[in-house]
Amino acid sequence: MEFIADHIRELRRMNWRQMMAQGLQLGLIITSALMIWKSLMLVTGSESPVVVVLSGSMEPGFYRGDILFLNMGKKPIRTGEVVVFNLDGRDIPIVHRVIKVHERRNGTHIDILTKGDNNYGDDRALYNEGQEWLHQHHIMGRAVGFLPKVGMVTIVMNDYPALKFLLIGALGLLVLTTKDG
Amino acid sequence: MGRNKKPEAVKVTNAEPARDPIRLSNLYDAGALKGTLDEFAREVILDQGYQEDVIINNVKIALGLAAIACAVYSQYGPGKFPANWWMVFGCVISYIVLTFVMNVYSWKMEGDAFLVTKPFRGGKGLRLSSRMTRFLDEYTLVLTDRKDPKIEVMNTVRIPNFFHADGYLAESAWRTEVEKLWRAFEEKQGDKAKKRD
C-alpha cells in the first residue's frame, strides 16, 4: 500500500510534460513489440506468422500446444503440404493437410481439399454450409517449422482469461519496481 | 519565474516550498533515492532563475507520438493483410526512422542529463546530470555548460547524509549542497570568460 502511495506522490510531483514523456516511453515499448510482429508478417507474407495448434487433429505430427511457424510463399499449393486456413466468418484458424488440389489449366483458379491426419473424414464437415472446396484466399500460410509444447501457455490463458490479467498485472508491477540507477 | 510547476501555497520562506516533505518508504530502493535527489536538485537549479529548455522534450514527445501513430495505423489501418503489404511496410520503416531520429536527438541534446536549461545570465545554459554506482552509497551531481563541456563541476556525496532514518529527505541540507555546487559552477564560468578576455 505504502509503495503505491509513493508512486502516486511521485506522479503528482511530475509536470504534464514529464508524464507525457514517461507515457510515451511505455507506449514505445509496446509499439516496438507490435512492430516486430508486423515485420514478421511482412517477411513471411502471412497475416499470422505464428499459430498455436489447438486440437489433436494432426497427431502424431503436431500435438495440441505446439507452435507453428508459417510462410506463405509464391509457390502453388500442392498435396501433402500442411496449411493453415481461415474459413469465412470464423476467426480461429485450422491446421490440416492438403489432400486434393484441382487446378484450372491456365492456373488462375485452385480448389483445395484438406483433412486432419488424425481425423476419420475430410474437412468438408468443417467447411461452411454448401462449401466443398477451399480457395487460395482462405489459406494463411504453410507450416515451415514448429516448436513443441511451447504454445500451451496461450491455450491455458485462453481457457482461463483471469490468468491473462494476472500475468499483465505482474509484468506491470515488475516494470514499475525495477528502475535502473 | 524559473519554476516549471505552479506552487500550491507559497509561504514567505523561500527555503522550503509549501508542499508535503519528501519521504521515501523504502530506503534500499536505489532508483528512488537517485530519483529523489535528482528531482530536488532540479528544483534548486530552477529556483536560481534558470528555465528548462522545453523544446527538447517537446520535440521528443512529437516524434514519439508520430511513431506510435504509425504503429497504430499499421494495425488498424484499412485493408486486409497481404493486400496492404506495402502500406504496412511503409509504417514499419517510418516507425524505425522516427524512433531512430528521436534517440539520436535525445542523445545529442541531452546526453545523460535530466535537466537542460535555456541560456541565462551570460552563460549558454547548463546540463544537470547525476551518476550513482550500483552498490555504493555515493551520488555524484554534475553541472556541465551546454556549449563548452570543459566547464564542468561535480560533487560526490554520501547518500545516507541526506536522508533521515525514517525516510525523509533532508531538504535544507541537500539544497545547501546543490547551491554550493552551483556557485562553484558560476565561478568556473566566470573564470573561463575572464581567460577568454
Coordinates of N, CA and C in Angstrom, one line a residue, chain A residues 2-3 6 9 13 15 17-18 20-21 24-25 27-28 31-32 34-35 38-39 41-42 45-47 179 181, chain B residues 4 22-23 25 34 39 42 54 57-58 61 64-65 67-68 71 74-75 80-81 85 88-89 92 95 99 102:
Chain A
E2 N 1.9 1.2 0.9 CA 2.8 2.4 1.0 C 3.5 2.6 -0.3
F3 N 3.8 1.5 -0.9 CA 4.6 1.5 -2.2 C 3.8 2.2 -3.3
D6 N 3.6 5.9 -2.6 CA 4.9 6.5 -3.0 C 4.8 6.9 -4.5
R9 N 2.5 9.8 -5.2 CA 3.1 11.0 -4.8 C 4.0 11.5 -5.9
R13 N 4.0 14.9 -8.4 CA 5.0 15.9 -8.5 C 5.5 16.2 -9.9
N15 N 5.4 17.3 -13.7 CA 4.5 18.1 -14.5 C 4.0 17.4 -15.7
R17 N 4.5 17.5 -18.8 CA 5.5 17.2 -19.8 C 6.2 15.9 -19.5
Q18 N 6.6 15.9 -18.2 CA 7.4 14.7 -17.8 C 6.5 13.4 -17.9
M20 N 4.0 13.0 -19.9 CA 3.9 12.6 -21.3 C 5.1 11.8 -21.8
A21 N 6.3 12.3 -21.4 CA 7.5 11.6 -21.8 C 7.5 10.2 -21.2
L24 N 5.0 8.1 -23.1 CA 5.5 7.7 -24.4 C 6.5 6.6 -24.3
Q25 N 7.4 6.6 -23.3 CA 8.3 5.5 -23.2 C 7.6 4.2 -23.2
G27 N 4.5 3.5 -24.2 CA 3.9 3.3 -25.5 C 4.9 2.8 -26.5
L28 N 6.1 3.3 -26.5 CA 7.1 2.9 -27.5 C 7.5 1.5 -27.2
T31 N 4.7 -0.5 -28.7 CA 4.6 -0.5 -30.1 C 5.8 -1.2 -30.8
S32 N 6.9 -1.2 -30.1 CA 8.1 -1.9 -30.7 C 7.8 -3.4 -30.8
L34 N 4.8 -4.6 -31.2 CA 3.9 -4.7 -32.3 C 4.6 -4.6 -33.6
M35 N 5.7 -3.8 -33.7 CA 6.4 -3.6 -35.0 C 7.2 -4.9 -35.3
K38 N 4.8 -7.1 -36.8 CA 4.4 -6.7 -38.2 C 5.6 -7.1 -39.1
S39 N 6.8 -6.9 -38.7 CA 7.9 -7.2 -39.7 C 7.9 -8.7 -39.9
M41 N 5.3 -10.5 -40.1 CA 4.2 -10.7 -41.1 C 4.7 -10.3 -42.4
L42 N 5.4 -9.2 -42.5 CA 5.9 -8.8 -43.9 C 6.9 -9.8 -44.5
G45 N 4.8 -13.0 -45.3 CA 3.7 -12.9 -46.2 C 2.4 -13.4 -45.7
S46 N 2.4 -13.8 -44.4 CA 1.2 -14.4 -43.8 C 0.6 -13.5 -42.8
E47 N -0.7 -13.4 -42.7 CA -1.3 -12.5 -41.7 C -1.1 -13.0 -40.3
K179 N 13.9 0.0 -11.5 CA 14.4 1.2 -12.2 C 15.9 1.0 -12.2
G181 N 19.6 2.4 -12.0 CA 20.3 3.6 -11.5 C 21.0 4.3 -12.6
Chain B
N4 N 8.9 25.3 -13.1 CA 8.1 24.7 -14.2 C 6.9 24.1 -13.6
I22 N 9.3 15.4 1.3 CA 9.5 14.3 0.5 C 9.9 13.1 1.4
R23 N 9.3 12.0 1.3 CA 9.6 10.9 2.1 C 9.6 9.6 1.3
S25 N 9.5 5.4 1.3 CA 9.1 4.4 2.2 C 10.2 3.3 2.2
K34 N 18.0 7.9 -6.1 CA 18.6 8.8 -7.1 C 17.5 9.7 -7.6
E39 N 15.4 15.0 -8.6 CA 14.2 15.9 -8.6 C 14.5 17.2 -7.8
R42 N 17.1 19.4 -9.3 CA 16.5 20.1 -10.5 C 15.7 21.4 -10.0
V54 N 12.4 23.6 -22.8 CA 11.3 22.5 -23.1 C 11.3 22.1 -24.5
N57 N 12.2 18.4 -24.9 CA 11.2 17.5 -24.6 C 10.0 17.5 -25.6
N58 N 9.7 18.7 -26.0 CA 8.5 18.8 -27.0 C 8.8 18.1 -28.2
I61 N 8.5 14.4 -27.6 CA 7.2 14.0 -27.5 C 6.5 13.9 -28.9
G64 N 7.8 10.9 -30.7 CA 7.3 9.7 -30.1 C 5.8 9.4 -30.5
L65 N 5.0 10.5 -30.5 CA 3.6 10.4 -30.9 C 3.5 10.0 -32.3
A67 N 5.6 8.2 -34.1 CA 6.0 6.8 -34.2 C 4.8 5.9 -33.8
I68 N 4.2 6.3 -32.6 CA 3.1 5.5 -32.1 C 1.9 5.5 -33.1
A71 N 2.5 3.1 -35.8 CA 2.3 1.7 -35.4 C 0.8 1.4 -35.3
S74 N -0.7 1.0 -38.7 CA -0.3 -0.3 -39.4 C -1.2 -1.4 -38.9
Q75 N -1.7 -1.3 -37.6 CA -2.5 -2.3 -37.1 C -4.0 -2.2 -37.4
K80 N -6.9 -5.5 -45.9 CA -6.6 -6.8 -45.2 C -5.2 -7.1 -45.4
F81 N -4.6 -8.0 -44.6 CA -3.1 -8.1 -44.7 C -2.5 -8.3 -46.1
W85 N 0.3 -5.0 -48.1 CA 1.7 -5.2 -47.7 C 2.5 -4.0 -47.8
V88 N 1.9 -1.5 -44.8 CA 2.4 -2.0 -43.6 C 3.9 -1.8 -43.6
F89 N 4.5 -2.1 -44.8 CA 6.0 -1.9 -44.9 C 6.4 -0.5 -44.7
V92 N 6.2 0.3 -41.0 CA 7.3 -0.2 -40.2 C 8.6 0.6 -40.4
Y95 N 8.3 4.0 -38.6 CA 8.4 3.8 -37.2 C 9.9 3.7 -36.9
T99 N 11.8 6.5 -34.5 CA 12.4 6.2 -33.2 C 13.9 6.4 -33.3
M102 N 14.5 10.1 -33.0 CA 14.2 10.5 -31.6 C 15.4 10.2 -30.7

